[in-house]
Amino acid sequence: MASPKVAVLVFPGTNSEVETWRICRDVGLDSDVVHWSRAQTLPDYDAYVLPGGFAYEDRIRAGAVPAHDPMMDYVIEAAQGGKLVLGICNGAQIVLEAGLVPGTGPVRKPTAAFTKNGPVPHFVCKHVYLKLAVDPGRCAITAALERDAVIPAWAAHGEGRLAATTDHLQEIVDGGHLAFVYAHADGTVDERATPNASALFCAGLTNKAGNVLAIMPHPERDAWNFNHPRRREGTDILAPSGGVKLFSAFAKALKS
Amino acid sequence: MSLYSVAVKLKIPDNEAYTALTALRRLGVNVARLERAVVWQFEDAADPVARIERSETLYNPNKHELEVLEQNGPRAGEAWIEELGAREERGMRRYIAWRLFADAHAPADDATVRAAVERLLCNPAIERAIT
């Protein structure tokens, strides 16, 4: 069987495509960086990763313009067909604006947003932990993680606070869309572990089918020993307890 | 009490407005021209222009121009977008005003403005549109 191919999408203003491509490569995925001018090649891929950055300079709202980019026509069609889609940081904002997660409304009619941080609307750059908040099998990308898995990552965003109406937040809870919450290293969840006052302590959302995952923090920035806070963990270049856990699970999902 | 609305517009090319224009056209919303401004609304000021001009974070004379609006709401062809739950800044409410034109000077009709708001300019999960 041919190795699954992953497209790491680049919109004008994306800036995390290289480390995202590298971590996909280092967990054994055949991945390419695909720029917006090559959108027509996207149907050739088996999965899509939308990395961080400031696509279209966050004009109008973070994720609003790229959600309507021709690249997203392919990604939305692929997601509806069951292919895996992972959005990280700005990629998560795009996935939300495209209506793929939580997916409780029509496509490109968002019912939630990752918006300005609270309580003070400042950019946050902080080491954080993500705790899996659903049954691992609820989302295909997390299926290989253990229950209540805690994954280290770096939050680096000015607009990462989940916001929605009370009804839509309830839909997120009832529908099992809350994939990851912010936590302490020991897995306890509270306001102090949440760097941006995100509703429900939300760090990541999935859709009804569980093939799309949007996470605000960057696990790829805590994946190798050179950027993992506990440096020199083992002899491998990858830090086994780092953010690589999520990408290993992503690779397993693609190869299973 | 008097209510004032002061629009702060770029006098240099507005890249964000141009991006919005091209995105709307791609979505099939027929707009010839688009203007964007930040509208600050506040009550009781001896000199509303001076109140904005005093703040270097709101107004830079090298790239902005100010206009005291004749009405405290959207004009024809215009939509104001307000962030839900936003705190007042220095006692002022903040709106993003998008003004759409059907040709060089004629404002876009209501249906066009509504389409632009629904398809791109407003995320109702976090924003409110006034048209």
mmCIF file of N, CA and C in Angstrom, chain A residues 59-61 64-65 68-70 73 97 109-113 115-116 119 121 163-164, chain B residues 15-16 19-20 23 26-27 83 87 94 98 118-127:
data_model
loop_
_atom_site.group_PDB
_atom_site.id
_atom_site.type_symbol
_atom_site.label_atom_id
_atom_site.label_comp_id
_atom_site.label_asym_id
_atom_site.label_seq_id
_atom_site.Cartn_x
_atom_site.Cartn_y
_atom_site.Cartn_z
ATOM 1 N N ARG A 59 -6.770 39.606 8.079
ATOM 2 C CA ARG A 59 -7.647 40.717 7.685
ATOM 3 C C ARG A 59 -9.115 40.329 7.860
ATOM 4 N N ILE A 60 -9.911 41.277 8.212
ATOM 5 C CA ILE A 60 -11.336 41.166 8.586
ATOM 6 C C ILE A 60 -11.434 40.457 9.950
ATOM 7 N N ARG A 61 -11.109 39.162 10.013
ATOM 8 C CA ARG A 61 -11.009 38.402 11.267
ATOM 9 C C ARG A 61 -10.003 37.299 11.007
ATOM 10 N N ALA A 64 -10.927 34.433 8.488
ATOM 11 C CA ALA A 64 -12.132 34.726 7.696
ATOM 12 C C ALA A 64 -11.858 34.667 6.194
ATOM 13 N N VAL A 65 -10.788 35.304 5.744
ATOM 14 C CA VAL A 65 -10.513 35.338 4.305
ATOM 15 C C VAL A 65 -9.987 33.983 3.811
ATOM 16 N N HIS A 68 -12.312 31.226 2.739
ATOM 17 C CA HIS A 68 -12.958 31.308 1.420
ATOM 18 C C HIS A 68 -11.951 31.171 0.287
ATOM 19 N N ASP A 69 -10.696 30.869 0.629
ATOM 20 C CA ASP A 69 -9.670 30.682 -0.397
ATOM 21 C C ASP A 69 -9.989 29.413 -1.194
ATOM 22 N N PRO A 70 -9.628 29.387 -2.486
ATOM 23 C CA PRO A 70 -9.885 28.172 -3.275
ATOM 24 C C PRO A 70 -9.292 26.911 -2.647
ATOM 25 N N ASP A 73 -11.817 25.148 -0.683
ATOM 26 C CA ASP A 73 -12.850 24.395 -1.411
ATOM 27 C C ASP A 73 -12.480 22.917 -1.426
ATOM 28 N N GLU A 97 -13.636 29.104 10.949
ATOM 29 C CA GLU A 97 -14.331 30.045 10.059
ATOM 30 C C GLU A 97 -14.939 29.308 8.862
ATOM 31 N N LYS A 109 -20.468 28.933 7.613
ATOM 32 C CA LYS A 109 -21.331 29.733 8.498
ATOM 33 C C LYS A 109 -20.902 29.405 9.922
ATOM 34 N N PRO A 110 -19.842 30.020 10.403
ATOM 35 C CA PRO A 110 -19.285 29.611 11.689
ATOM 36 C C PRO A 110 -20.261 29.822 12.846
ATOM 37 N N THR A 111 -20.235 28.869 13.774
ATOM 38 C CA THR A 111 -21.090 28.979 14.960
ATOM 39 C C THR A 111 -20.251 29.255 16.205
ATOM 40 N N ALA A 112 -18.945 29.404 16.008
ATOM 41 C CA ALA A 112 -18.042 29.713 17.116
ATOM 42 C C ALA A 112 -16.818 30.392 16.516
ATOM 43 N N ALA A 113 -15.949 30.861 17.369
ATOM 44 C CA ALA A 113 -14.721 31.480 16.878
ATOM 45 C C ALA A 113 -13.641 31.374 17.931
ATOM 46 N N THR A 115 -11.276 33.770 19.217
ATOM 47 C CA THR A 115 -11.179 35.221 19.096
ATOM 48 C C THR A 115 -10.258 35.796 20.162
ATOM 49 N N LYS A 116 -10.265 37.119 20.275
ATOM 50 C CA LYS A 116 -9.293 37.810 21.133
ATOM 51 C C LYS A 116 -9.184 37.189 22.518
ATOM 52 N N PRO A 119 -8.537 37.515 29.995
ATOM 53 C CA PRO A 119 -9.376 38.693 30.209
ATOM 54 C C PRO A 119 -8.766 39.963 29.602
ATOM 55 N N PRO A 121 -6.836 41.428 26.266
ATOM 56 C CA PRO A 121 -6.650 40.962 24.885
ATOM 57 C C PRO A 121 -5.205 41.068 24.395
ATOM 58 N N ALA A 163 -15.145 31.413 21.728
ATOM 59 C CA ALA A 163 -16.325 32.218 22.054
ATOM 60 C C ALA A 163 -17.474 31.758 21.168
ATOM 61 N N ALA A 164 -18.633 31.689 21.751
ATOM 62 C CA ALA A 164 -19.844 31.329 21.010
ATOM 63 C C ALA A 164 -21.029 31.691 21.883
ATOM 64 N N ASN B 15 -5.134 48.141 2.532
ATOM 65 C CA ASN B 15 -4.978 46.771 2.038
ATOM 66 C C ASN B 15 -6.086 45.854 2.541
ATOM 67 N N GLU B 16 -6.524 46.087 3.770
ATOM 68 C CA GLU B 16 -7.567 45.220 4.329
ATOM 69 C C GLU B 16 -8.874 45.391 3.552
ATOM 70 N N THR B 19 -8.501 43.555 0.295
ATOM 71 C CA THR B 19 -8.664 42.107 0.474
ATOM 72 C C THR B 19 -10.131 41.749 0.621
ATOM 73 N N ALA B 20 -10.852 42.547 1.415
ATOM 74 C CA ALA B 20 -12.282 42.286 1.596
ATOM 75 C C ALA B 20 -13.030 42.423 0.272
ATOM 76 N N ALA B 23 -12.267 39.392 -1.875
ATOM 77 C CA ALA B 23 -12.910 38.201 -1.309
ATOM 78 C C ALA B 23 -14.415 38.233 -1.569
ATOM 79 N N ARG B 26 -15.144 37.332 -5.103
ATOM 80 C CA ARG B 26 -15.010 35.890 -5.311
ATOM 81 C C ARG B 26 -16.248 35.151 -4.797
ATOM 82 N N LEU B 27 -16.880 35.728 -3.775
ATOM 83 C CA LEU B 27 -18.084 35.101 -3.226
ATOM 84 C C LEU B 27 -19.336 35.485 -4.011
ATOM 85 N N GLU B 83 -17.990 44.035 18.065
ATOM 86 C CA GLU B 83 -17.619 42.794 18.740
ATOM 87 C C GLU B 83 -18.541 42.578 19.935
ATOM 88 N N ARG B 87 -15.330 45.333 25.705
ATOM 89 C CA ARG B 87 -15.319 46.376 26.732
ATOM 90 C C ARG B 87 -15.171 47.730 26.050
ATOM 91 N N ARG B 94 -16.598 50.842 19.940
ATOM 92 C CA ARG B 94 -15.806 50.721 18.712
ATOM 93 C C ARG B 94 -16.577 49.874 17.687
ATOM 94 N N TRP B 98 -17.951 49.167 7.274
ATOM 95 C CA TRP B 98 -17.664 48.762 5.893
ATOM 96 C C TRP B 98 -18.684 49.469 5.001
ATOM 97 N N GLU B 118 -23.346 38.675 5.775
ATOM 98 C CA GLU B 118 -23.594 37.266 6.105
ATOM 99 C C GLU B 118 -22.492 36.349 5.599
ATOM 100 N N ARG B 119 -21.935 36.675 4.445
ATOM 101 C CA ARG B 119 -20.956 35.754 3.861
ATOM 102 C C ARG B 119 -19.536 35.980 4.351
ATOM 103 N N LEU B 120 -19.217 37.208 4.791
ATOM 104 C CA LEU B 120 -17.812 37.454 5.103
ATOM 105 C C LEU B 120 -17.570 38.407 6.277
ATOM 106 N N LEU B 121 -18.289 39.503 6.316
ATOM 107 C CA LEU B 121 -17.853 40.599 7.181
ATOM 108 C C LEU B 121 -18.188 40.402 8.657
ATOM 109 N N CYS B 122 -19.115 39.499 8.960
ATOM 110 C CA CYS B 122 -19.530 39.335 10.354
ATOM 111 C C CYS B 122 -19.619 37.854 10.718
ATOM 112 N N ASN B 123 -18.997 37.499 11.831
ATOM 113 C CA ASN B 123 -19.178 36.160 12.398
ATOM 114 C C ASN B 123 -20.157 36.306 13.552
ATOM 115 N N PRO B 124 -21.406 35.858 13.375
ATOM 116 C CA PRO B 124 -22.421 36.129 14.397
ATOM 117 C C PRO B 124 -22.141 35.474 15.738
ATOM 118 N N ALA B 125 -21.174 34.567 15.774
ATOM 119 C CA ALA B 125 -20.824 33.953 17.059
ATOM 120 C C ALA B 125 -20.125 34.954 17.971
ATOM 121 N N ILE B 126 -19.482 35.941 17.370
ATOM 122 C CA ILE B 126 -18.701 36.878 18.180
ATOM 123 C C ILE B 126 -18.955 38.331 17.826
ATOM 124 N N GLU B 127 -19.757 38.560 16.795
ATOM 125 C CA GLU B 127 -19.959 39.943 16.335
ATOM 126 C C GLU B 127 -21.428 40.216 16.067
#
